[in-house]
mmCIF file of C-alpha atoms in Angstrom:
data_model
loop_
_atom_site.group_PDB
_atom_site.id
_atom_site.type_symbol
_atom_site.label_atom_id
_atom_site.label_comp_id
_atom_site.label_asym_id
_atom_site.label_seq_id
_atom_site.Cartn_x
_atom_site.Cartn_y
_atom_site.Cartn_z
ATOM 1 C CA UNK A 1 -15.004 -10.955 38.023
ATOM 2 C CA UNK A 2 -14.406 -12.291 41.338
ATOM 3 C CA UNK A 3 -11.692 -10.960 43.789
ATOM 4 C CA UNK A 4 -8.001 -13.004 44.109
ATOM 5 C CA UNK A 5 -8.438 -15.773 46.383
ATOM 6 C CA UNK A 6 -5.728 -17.640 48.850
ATOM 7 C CA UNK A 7 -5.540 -21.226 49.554
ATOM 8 C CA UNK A 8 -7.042 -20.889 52.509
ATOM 9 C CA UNK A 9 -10.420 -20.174 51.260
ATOM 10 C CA UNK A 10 -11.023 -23.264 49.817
ATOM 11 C CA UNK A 11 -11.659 -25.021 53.129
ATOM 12 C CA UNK A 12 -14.677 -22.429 53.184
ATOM 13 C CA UNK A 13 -16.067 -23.419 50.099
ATOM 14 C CA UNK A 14 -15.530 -26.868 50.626
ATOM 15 C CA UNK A 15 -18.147 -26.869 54.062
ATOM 16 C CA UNK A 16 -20.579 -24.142 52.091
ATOM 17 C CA UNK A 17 -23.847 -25.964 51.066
ATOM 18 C CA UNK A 18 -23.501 -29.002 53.074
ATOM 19 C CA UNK A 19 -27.024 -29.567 52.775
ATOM 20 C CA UNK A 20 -29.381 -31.633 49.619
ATOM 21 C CA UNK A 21 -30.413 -28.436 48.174
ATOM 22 C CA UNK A 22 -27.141 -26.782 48.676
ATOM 23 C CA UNK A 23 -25.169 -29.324 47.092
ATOM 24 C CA UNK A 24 -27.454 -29.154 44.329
ATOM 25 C CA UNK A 25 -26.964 -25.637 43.739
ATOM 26 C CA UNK A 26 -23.113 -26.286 44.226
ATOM 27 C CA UNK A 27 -23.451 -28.408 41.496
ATOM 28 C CA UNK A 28 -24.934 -26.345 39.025
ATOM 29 C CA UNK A 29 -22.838 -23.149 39.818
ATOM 30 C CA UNK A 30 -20.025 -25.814 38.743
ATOM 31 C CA UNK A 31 -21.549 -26.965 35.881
ATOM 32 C CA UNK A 32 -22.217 -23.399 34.656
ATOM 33 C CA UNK A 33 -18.441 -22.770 34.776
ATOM 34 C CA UNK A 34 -17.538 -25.603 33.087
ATOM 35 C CA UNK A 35 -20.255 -24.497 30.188
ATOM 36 C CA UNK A 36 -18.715 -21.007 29.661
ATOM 37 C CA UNK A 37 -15.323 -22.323 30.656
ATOM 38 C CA UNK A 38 -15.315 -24.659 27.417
ATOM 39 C CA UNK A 39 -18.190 -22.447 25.271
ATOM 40 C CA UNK A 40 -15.731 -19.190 25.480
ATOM 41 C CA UNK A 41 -12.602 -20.011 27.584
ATOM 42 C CA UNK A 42 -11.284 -17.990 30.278
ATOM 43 C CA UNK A 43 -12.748 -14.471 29.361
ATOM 44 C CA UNK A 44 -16.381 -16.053 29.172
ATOM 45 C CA UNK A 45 -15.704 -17.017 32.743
ATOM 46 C CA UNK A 46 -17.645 -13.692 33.873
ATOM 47 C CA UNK A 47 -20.046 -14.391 37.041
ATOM 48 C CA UNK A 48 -22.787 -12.909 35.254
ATOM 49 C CA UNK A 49 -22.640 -16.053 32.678
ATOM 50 C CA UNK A 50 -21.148 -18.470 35.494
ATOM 51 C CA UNK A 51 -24.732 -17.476 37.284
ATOM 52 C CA UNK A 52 -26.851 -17.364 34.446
ATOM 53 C CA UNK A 53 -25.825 -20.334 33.551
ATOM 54 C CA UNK A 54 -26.645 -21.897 36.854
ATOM 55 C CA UNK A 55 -29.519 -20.353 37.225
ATOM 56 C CA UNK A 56 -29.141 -18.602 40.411
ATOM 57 C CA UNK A 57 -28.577 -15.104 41.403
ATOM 58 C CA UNK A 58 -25.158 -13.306 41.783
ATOM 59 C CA UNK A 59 -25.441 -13.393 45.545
ATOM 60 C CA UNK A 60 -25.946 -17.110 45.764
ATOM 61 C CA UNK A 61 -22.892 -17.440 43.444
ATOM 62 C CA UNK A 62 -20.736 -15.322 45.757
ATOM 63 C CA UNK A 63 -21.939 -18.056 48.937
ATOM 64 C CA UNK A 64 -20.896 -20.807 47.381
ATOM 65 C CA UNK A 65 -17.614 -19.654 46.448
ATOM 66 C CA UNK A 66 -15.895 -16.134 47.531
ATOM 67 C CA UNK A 67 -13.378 -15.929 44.664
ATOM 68 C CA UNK A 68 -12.776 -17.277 40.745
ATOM 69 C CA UNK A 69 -9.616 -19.642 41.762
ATOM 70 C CA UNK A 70 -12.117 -21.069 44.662
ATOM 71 C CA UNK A 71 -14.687 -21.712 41.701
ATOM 72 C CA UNK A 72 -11.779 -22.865 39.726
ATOM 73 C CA UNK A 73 -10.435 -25.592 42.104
ATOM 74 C CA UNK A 74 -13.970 -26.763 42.041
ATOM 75 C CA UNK A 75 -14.159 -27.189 38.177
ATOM 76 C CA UNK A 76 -10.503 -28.782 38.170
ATOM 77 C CA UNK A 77 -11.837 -31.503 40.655
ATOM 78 C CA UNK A 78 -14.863 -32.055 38.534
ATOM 79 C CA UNK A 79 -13.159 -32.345 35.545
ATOM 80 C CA UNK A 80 -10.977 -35.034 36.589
ATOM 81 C CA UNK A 81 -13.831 -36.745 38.560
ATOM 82 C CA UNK A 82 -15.712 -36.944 35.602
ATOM 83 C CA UNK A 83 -12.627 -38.342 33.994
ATOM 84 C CA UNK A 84 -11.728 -40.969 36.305
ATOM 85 C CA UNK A 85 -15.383 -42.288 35.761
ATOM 86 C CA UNK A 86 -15.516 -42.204 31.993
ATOM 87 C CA UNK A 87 -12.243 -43.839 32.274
ATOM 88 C CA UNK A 88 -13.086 -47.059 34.773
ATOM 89 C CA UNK A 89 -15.924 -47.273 32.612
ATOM 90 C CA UNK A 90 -14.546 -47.108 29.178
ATOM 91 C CA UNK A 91 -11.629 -49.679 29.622
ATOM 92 C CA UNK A 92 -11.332 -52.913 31.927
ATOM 93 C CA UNK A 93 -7.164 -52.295 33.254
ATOM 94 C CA UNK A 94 -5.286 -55.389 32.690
ATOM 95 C CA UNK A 95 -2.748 -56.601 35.337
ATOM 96 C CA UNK A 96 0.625 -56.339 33.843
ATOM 97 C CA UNK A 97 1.672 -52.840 34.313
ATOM 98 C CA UNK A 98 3.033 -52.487 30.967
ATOM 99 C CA UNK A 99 -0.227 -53.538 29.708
ATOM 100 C CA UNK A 100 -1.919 -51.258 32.059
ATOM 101 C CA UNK A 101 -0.067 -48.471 30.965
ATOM 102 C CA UNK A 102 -0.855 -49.073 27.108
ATOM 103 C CA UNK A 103 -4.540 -49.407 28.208
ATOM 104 C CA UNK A 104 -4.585 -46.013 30.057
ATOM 105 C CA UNK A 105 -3.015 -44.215 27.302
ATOM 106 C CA UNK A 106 -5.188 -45.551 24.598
ATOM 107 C CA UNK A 107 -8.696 -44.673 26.696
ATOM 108 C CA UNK A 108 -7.346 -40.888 27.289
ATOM 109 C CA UNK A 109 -6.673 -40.996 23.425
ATOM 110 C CA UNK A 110 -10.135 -41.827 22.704
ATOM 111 C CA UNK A 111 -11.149 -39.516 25.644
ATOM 112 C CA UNK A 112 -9.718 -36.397 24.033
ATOM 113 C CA UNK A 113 -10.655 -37.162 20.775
ATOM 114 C CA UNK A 114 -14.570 -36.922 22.106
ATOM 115 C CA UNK A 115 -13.575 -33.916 24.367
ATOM 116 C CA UNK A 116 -12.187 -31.077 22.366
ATOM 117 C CA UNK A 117 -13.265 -28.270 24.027
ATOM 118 C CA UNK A 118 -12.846 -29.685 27.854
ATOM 119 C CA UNK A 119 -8.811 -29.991 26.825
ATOM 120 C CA UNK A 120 -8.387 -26.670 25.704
ATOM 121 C CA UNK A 121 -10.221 -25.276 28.617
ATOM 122 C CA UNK A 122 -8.298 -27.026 31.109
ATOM 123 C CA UNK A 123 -4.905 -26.079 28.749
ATOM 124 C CA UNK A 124 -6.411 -22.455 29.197
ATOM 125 C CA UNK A 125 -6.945 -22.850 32.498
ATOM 126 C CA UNK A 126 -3.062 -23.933 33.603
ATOM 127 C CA UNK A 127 -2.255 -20.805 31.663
ATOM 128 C CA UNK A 128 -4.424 -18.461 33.855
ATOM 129 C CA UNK A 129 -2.962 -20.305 36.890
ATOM 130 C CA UNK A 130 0.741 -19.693 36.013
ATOM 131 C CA UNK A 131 -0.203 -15.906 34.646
ATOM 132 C CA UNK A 132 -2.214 -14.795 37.477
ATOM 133 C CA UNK A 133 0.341 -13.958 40.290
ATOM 134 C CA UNK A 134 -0.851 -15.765 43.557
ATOM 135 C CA UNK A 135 -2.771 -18.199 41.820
ATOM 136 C CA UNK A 136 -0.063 -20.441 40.879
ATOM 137 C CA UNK A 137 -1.033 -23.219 43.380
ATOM 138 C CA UNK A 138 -4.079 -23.948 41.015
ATOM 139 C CA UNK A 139 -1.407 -25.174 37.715
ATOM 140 C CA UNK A 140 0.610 -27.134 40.537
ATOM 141 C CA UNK A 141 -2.816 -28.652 42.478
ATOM 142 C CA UNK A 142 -3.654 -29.126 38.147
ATOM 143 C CA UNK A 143 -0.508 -31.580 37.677
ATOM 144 C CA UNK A 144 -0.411 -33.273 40.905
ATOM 145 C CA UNK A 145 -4.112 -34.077 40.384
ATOM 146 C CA UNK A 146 -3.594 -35.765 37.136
ATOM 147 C CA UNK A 147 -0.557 -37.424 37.995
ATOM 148 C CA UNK A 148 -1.696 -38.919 41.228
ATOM 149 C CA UNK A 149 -4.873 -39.887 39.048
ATOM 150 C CA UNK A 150 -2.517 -41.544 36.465
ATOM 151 C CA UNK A 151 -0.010 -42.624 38.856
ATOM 152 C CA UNK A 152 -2.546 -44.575 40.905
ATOM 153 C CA UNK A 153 -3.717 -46.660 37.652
ATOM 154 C CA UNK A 154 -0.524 -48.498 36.947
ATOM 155 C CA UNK A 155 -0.404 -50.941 40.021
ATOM 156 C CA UNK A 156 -2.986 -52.566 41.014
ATOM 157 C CA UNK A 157 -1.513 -52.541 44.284
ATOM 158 C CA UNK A 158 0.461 -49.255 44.921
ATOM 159 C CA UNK A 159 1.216 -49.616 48.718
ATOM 160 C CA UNK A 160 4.930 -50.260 48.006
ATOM 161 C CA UNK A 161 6.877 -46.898 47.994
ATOM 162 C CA UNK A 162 9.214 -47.868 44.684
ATOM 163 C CA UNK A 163 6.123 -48.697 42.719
ATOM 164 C CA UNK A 164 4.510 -45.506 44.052
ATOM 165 C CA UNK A 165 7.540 -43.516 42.733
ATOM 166 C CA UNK A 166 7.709 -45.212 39.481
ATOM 167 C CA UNK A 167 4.091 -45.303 38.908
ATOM 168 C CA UNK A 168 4.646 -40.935 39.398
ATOM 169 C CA UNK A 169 7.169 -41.177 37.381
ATOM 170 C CA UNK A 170 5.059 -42.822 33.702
ATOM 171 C CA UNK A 171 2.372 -40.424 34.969
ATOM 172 C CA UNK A 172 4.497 -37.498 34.288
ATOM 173 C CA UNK A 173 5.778 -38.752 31.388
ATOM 174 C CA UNK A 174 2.567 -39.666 29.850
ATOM 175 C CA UNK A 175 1.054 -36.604 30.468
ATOM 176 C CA UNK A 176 3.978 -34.896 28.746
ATOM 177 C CA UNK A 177 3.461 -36.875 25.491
ATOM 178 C CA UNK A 178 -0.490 -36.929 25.754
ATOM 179 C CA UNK A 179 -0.525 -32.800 26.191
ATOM 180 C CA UNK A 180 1.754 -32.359 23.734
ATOM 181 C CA UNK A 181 -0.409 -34.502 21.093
ATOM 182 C CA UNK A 182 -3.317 -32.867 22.374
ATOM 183 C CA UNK A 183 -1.998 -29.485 21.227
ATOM 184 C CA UNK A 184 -0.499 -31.115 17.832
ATOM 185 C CA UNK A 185 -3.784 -32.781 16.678
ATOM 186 C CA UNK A 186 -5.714 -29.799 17.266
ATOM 187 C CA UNK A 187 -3.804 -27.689 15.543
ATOM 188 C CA UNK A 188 -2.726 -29.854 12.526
ATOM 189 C CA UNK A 189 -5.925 -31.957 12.433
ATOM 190 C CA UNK A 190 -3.973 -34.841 10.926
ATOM 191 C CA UNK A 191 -5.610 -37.773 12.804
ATOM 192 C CA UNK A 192 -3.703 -40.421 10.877
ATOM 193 C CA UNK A 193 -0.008 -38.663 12.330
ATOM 194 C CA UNK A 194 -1.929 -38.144 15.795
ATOM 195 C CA UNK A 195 -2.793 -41.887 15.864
ATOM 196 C CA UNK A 196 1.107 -42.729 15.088
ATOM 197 C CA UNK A 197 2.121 -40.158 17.523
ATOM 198 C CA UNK A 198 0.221 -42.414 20.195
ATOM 199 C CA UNK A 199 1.498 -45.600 19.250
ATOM 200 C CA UNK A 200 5.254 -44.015 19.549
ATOM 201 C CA UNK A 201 4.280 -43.040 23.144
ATOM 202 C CA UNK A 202 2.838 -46.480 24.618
ATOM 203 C CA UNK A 203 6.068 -48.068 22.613
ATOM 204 C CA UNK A 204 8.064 -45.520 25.278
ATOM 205 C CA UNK A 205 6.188 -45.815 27.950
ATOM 206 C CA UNK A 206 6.104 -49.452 27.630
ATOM 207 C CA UNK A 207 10.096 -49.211 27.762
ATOM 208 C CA UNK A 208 10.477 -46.925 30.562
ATOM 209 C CA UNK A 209 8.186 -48.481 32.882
ATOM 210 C CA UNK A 210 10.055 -51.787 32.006
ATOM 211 C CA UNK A 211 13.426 -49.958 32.657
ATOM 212 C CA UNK A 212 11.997 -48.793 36.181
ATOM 213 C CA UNK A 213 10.805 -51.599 37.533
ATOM 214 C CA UNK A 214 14.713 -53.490 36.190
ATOM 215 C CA UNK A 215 16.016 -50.866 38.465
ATOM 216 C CA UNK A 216 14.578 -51.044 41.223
ATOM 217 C CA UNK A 217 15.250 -55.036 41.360
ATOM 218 C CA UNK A 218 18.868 -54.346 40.651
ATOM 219 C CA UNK A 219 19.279 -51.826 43.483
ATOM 220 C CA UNK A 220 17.272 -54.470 46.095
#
């Protein structure tokens, strides 16, 4: 396995391969995590597989990124790239908020359902972040990046400070329902409850938003 990384690597690996080719091979070395990451989970995450995988050599591997959390941070900002784009595409976001909100939760509902392996790998991966002592800047970097990704899709325009605040604020509540159904449905594998469990969290999402946004007109 790779050697313990700091935060300050990742500027490294963030210049490394600037070129075509190089980003290329960046790409695949990320890709081949991903593959083991949601074939085996964390203890497939070997960079003999991670390279294999890839198909590059151990040494090119070790360029592109110096340390597993380095390579990790990578795979965390792909996975919620590649969210963010099945997401925009899957669902046109209306322009109430409330509305918006409903619409978000119902495409990362069908989003999971398509995706089981991807959410236990990134559940397995928060895990390894807050087990692994000086790695837990990866579960924190995890959470901020899907509630800023959340956040930022309930305004249209989120330039005011109180909506940015309240728009955090249903972001870390959703994500609090959404991984806890995540966990539920896999392991009781009772769609029809899931689907129910869903419809109770727009229904309170809905509500808190609305009590928010009341709020922050009564304190103007």
């Amino acid at each position: 396995m790779m050697g313990e990384t700091k935060p300050k690597t990742r500027t490294k690996t963030a210049l490394t391969g600037a070129t075509r080719k190089g980003v290329e091979t960046r790409n695949r070395i990320i890709k081949g995590a991903r593959e083991a990451l949601e074939q085996g989970g964390m203890e497939a995450l070997t960079t003999r597989r991670i390279a294999a995988s890839a198909g590059v050599k151990l040494a090119t591997l070790h360029y592109y990124f110096d340390s597993k959390e380095s390579l990790l941070l990578a795979v965390l900002e792909d996975l919620i790239a590649d969210m963010e784009v099945t997401y925009r595409q899957d669902v046109a976001l209306p322009e109430a908020p409330e509305d918006r909100v409903e619409a978000l939760i119902r495409a990362s509902w069908r989003y999971i359902q398509r995706t089981r392996n991807k959410q236990i790998s990134q559940t397995e991966l928060t895990l390894y972040a807050l087990r692994t002592k000086g790695s837990e800047w990866l579960a924190a970097r995890q959470y901020n990046a899907y509630i800023d990704f959340y956040g930022h899709l309930v305004f249209v325009d989120d330039r005011d400070e109180d909506l940015r605040r309240i728009g955090r604020a249903v972001a870390r509540q959703m994500l609090i329902g959404i991984d806890g159904i995540i966990l539920q449905s896999y392991a009781l594998q009772d769609l029809s409850a899931s689907n129910d469990d869903i419809e109770a969290l727009i229904t309170a999402m809905r509500g808190y938003l609305r009590r928010l946004l009341v709020e922050r007109d009564k304190a103007r």
